[in-house]
C-alpha atoms as one frame of an Amber mdcrd trajectory, in Angstrom:
protein
 132.399 148.651 114.458 131.283 145.261 115.713 127.964 146.781 116.789 127.544
 148.390 113.371 128.341 145.102 111.691 125.856 143.335 113.968 123.126 145.895
 113.238 123.923 145.635 109.527 123.624 141.859 109.631 120.371 142.159 111.585
 118.960 144.613 109.038 119.883 142.275 106.198 118.283 139.395 108.068 115.041
 141.360 108.502 115.065 142.295 104.810 115.640 138.663 103.868 112.777 137.516
 106.091 110.541 140.203 104.536 111.458 138.990 101.060 110.653 135.396 102.048
 107.345 136.506 103.553 106.580 138.412 100.339 107.449 135.377  98.239 105.276
 133.189 100.467 102.121 135.151  99.671  99.710 132.897  97.771  98.724 133.702
  94.207  95.052 134.694  94.221  93.234 133.214  91.234  89.945 134.842  90.243
  87.155 132.614  88.923  83.428 132.779  88.147  82.000 129.472  89.345  78.931
 129.082  87.136  80.406 127.797  83.879  80.333 123.977  83.945  82.233 121.846
  83.143  84.985 124.494  83.358  83.898 125.926  86.704  81.127 124.950  89.120
  80.285 124.189  92.750  79.974 120.722  94.274  76.946 120.010  96.510  79.110
 120.774  99.545  80.068 124.183  98.133  83.582 123.435  96.898  84.940 124.752
  93.603  85.339 122.168  90.856  85.749 121.883  87.095  88.372 121.863  84.369
  89.573 125.416  85.119  89.965 124.604  88.814  91.854 121.369  88.208  94.103
 123.011  85.614  94.776 125.919  87.976  95.656 123.555  90.827  97.929 121.558
  88.496  99.699 124.714  87.298 100.299 125.940  90.847 101.679 122.536  91.802
 103.954 122.598  88.753 105.115 126.104  89.694 105.578 124.994  93.327 103.540
 127.935  94.626 100.514 128.210  96.889  97.365 129.450  95.182  93.959 130.413
  96.548  90.742 130.746  94.570  88.677 133.926  94.762  85.119 133.850  93.412
  83.818 136.815  91.442  81.118 137.415  88.838  82.674 137.278  85.390  82.235
 140.964  84.581  83.966 141.872  87.851  87.103 139.799  87.264  89.164 142.349
  85.312  88.222 145.216  87.678  89.220 142.999  90.644  92.551 142.259  88.955
  93.209 145.953  88.347  92.644 146.914  91.997  94.793 143.971  93.153  92.048
 141.961  94.841  93.315 139.049  92.749  96.619 138.345  91.003  95.408 136.385
  87.962  92.185 135.333  86.249  91.739 131.653  85.416  88.111 131.515  84.341
  87.793 130.521  80.680  88.660 134.077  79.651  89.220 134.290  75.905  92.344
 136.073  74.693  91.189 139.037  72.589  92.794 142.255  71.359  90.143 144.235
  73.217  90.992 142.625  76.558  94.716 143.019  75.898  94.207 146.760  76.307
  93.489 146.123  80.002  95.339 142.914  80.916  98.197 140.708  79.751  97.669
 137.044  78.894  99.544 133.781  79.054  99.525 131.360  76.150  96.169 129.602
  75.708  95.239 126.592  77.821  92.228 125.552  75.700  90.287 126.639  72.611
  86.716 125.715  71.622  84.131 127.415  69.328  80.853 129.156  70.228  77.366
 127.934  69.300  73.675 128.624  69.763  71.338 126.320  71.699  67.562 126.327
  71.225  64.647 123.951  71.676  65.218 120.611  69.980  63.704 120.450  66.509
  64.308 124.141  65.767  65.959 124.526  62.372  68.235 127.546  62.034  70.576
 128.065  59.086  71.114 131.806  59.344  70.748 133.084  62.943  71.076 136.726
  61.855  67.813 136.575  59.926  65.966 133.721  61.617  66.486 134.924  65.207
  65.277 138.471  64.547  62.967 139.512  67.386  64.010 136.516  69.520  65.539
 136.736  73.001  69.132 135.456  73.120  71.003 135.087  76.409  74.756 135.569
  76.874  77.221 135.754  79.745  77.761 139.426  80.592  81.188 140.837  79.556
  82.105 137.633  77.697  83.331 137.384  74.109  79.848 136.110  73.269  78.401
 139.307  74.737  80.678 141.441  72.552  79.842 139.422  69.419  76.120 139.576
  70.199  76.250 143.317  70.913  78.062 144.136  67.671  76.529 141.543  65.337
  73.230 140.206  66.705  71.678 143.376  68.168  72.002 145.351  64.889  70.214
 142.434  63.196  67.196 142.969  65.443  67.901 140.241  67.997  66.885 140.982
  71.615  69.952 140.463  73.810  69.681 139.465  77.486  72.860 139.502  79.616
  73.453 137.279  82.659  75.910 137.144  85.538  76.482 133.427  84.904  75.795
 130.962  82.099  73.750 128.813  84.471  71.291 131.688  84.919  70.853 131.867
  81.138  70.338 128.094  80.986  67.632 128.304  83.675  65.817 130.999  81.709
  66.002 128.781  78.620  64.277 125.985  80.535  61.646 128.339  81.946  60.877
 129.717  78.479  62.097 133.257  79.174  64.765 132.895  76.456  64.538 131.636
  72.893  68.254 130.859  72.572  71.603 131.167  74.280  75.036 131.684  72.746
  78.078 130.371  74.626  81.103 128.110  74.417  80.058 124.885  72.695  81.669
 122.633  75.322  80.068 124.514  78.212  76.659 124.232  76.561  77.137 120.562
  75.719  78.636 119.313  78.983  77.053 121.813  81.359  73.550 121.912  79.862
  72.630 119.600  76.985  73.971 116.479  78.709  72.167 117.288  81.959  68.533
 116.601  82.873  67.780 120.323  82.558  69.019 120.313  78.950  66.684 117.579
  77.722  64.635 118.896  74.836  67.311 121.368  73.721  69.974 121.115  70.999
  72.647 123.019  69.074  71.423 125.068  66.124  73.178 126.986  63.385  76.910
 127.226  62.634  79.955 127.261  64.906  81.615 130.637  65.545  85.410 130.974
  65.658  86.029 134.451  64.231  89.272 135.591  65.897  88.003 139.188  65.949
  85.447 138.196  68.573  86.445 134.775  69.839  90.181 135.371  69.992  92.894
 132.778  70.289  91.544 130.500  72.983  91.245 130.856  76.747  94.269 132.168
  78.624  95.191 133.277  82.122  94.973 137.055  82.538  97.409 139.012  84.721
  97.838 142.718  85.430  99.361 144.829  82.670 103.138 144.581  82.829 103.244
 141.510  85.088 105.326 139.626  82.538 107.057 137.502  85.187 103.799 135.920
  86.379 102.456 135.502  82.837 105.694 133.791  81.758 105.625 131.574  84.845
 102.103 130.391  84.048 102.870 129.981  80.314 105.898 127.817  81.095 103.794
 125.711  83.471 101.078 125.246  80.804 103.737 123.956  78.390 105.194 121.695
  81.102 101.912 120.059  82.177 101.055 119.428  78.540 104.435 117.728  78.071
 104.396 115.619  81.245 100.884 114.202  80.810  99.185 116.134  83.624  97.088
 118.203  81.200  95.759 115.068  79.470  94.804 113.507  82.813  92.770 116.596
  83.715  91.285 116.870  80.215  90.238 113.208  80.130  88.340 113.682  83.390
  85.976 116.076  81.604  86.194 115.566  77.838  86.425 112.767  75.292  88.357
 114.981  72.855  91.339 117.342  72.728  90.009 120.539  74.322  93.322 122.319
  73.700  92.345 122.805  70.050  94.560 123.684  67.119
């Protein structure tokens, strides 16, 4: 009986150690690193940006270890589905269409979309005035979906890119007439840089919830409510304790969280 009890205790101990080892696994956060100021690379190759700092702050708040996994934007949801990553923290807008494939946390920021073209270009109605023009978007983004359903039928030539920086480079080289993206990304990551000199916002802002959803959230696998709730609680906590504002103020002179 003593031997049985000993073996039983040993088995429980092994199970407990396995559970601890399982719990100790880091959360793998997927990100596309070409979307400044939200995500980018430093000269020495390290990840940086608002998304990265917010992700690090959330993991610290949750008292868990996280690792970043780089992936092109259109490969993030597939990578999540096959369990190469555990969550996506890459300025992914919460939309009904995406909710068919992933679950989301509450938002962690919300900004509108806009067009950028050469400075001095006057555009009141992009649907008529950009007909026949080449417009660049980030592949698989909300801007891509909007452009595909609204701009293409209006006769606009759509060009898709693996990163927003690639679209910006083609703007500078003259291979694009315009780009449509998040207004903050275009302002901070392009217009305020040397490369963006001679370019400016044109036309209206776009916030239609059908396409541009309810802000950027963290995506998790369908049914992973525990992880989504954990991140949502941490978002609320870092906004309450001042950590969110410290990160925000490093990048923006306004409230990026939105309404």
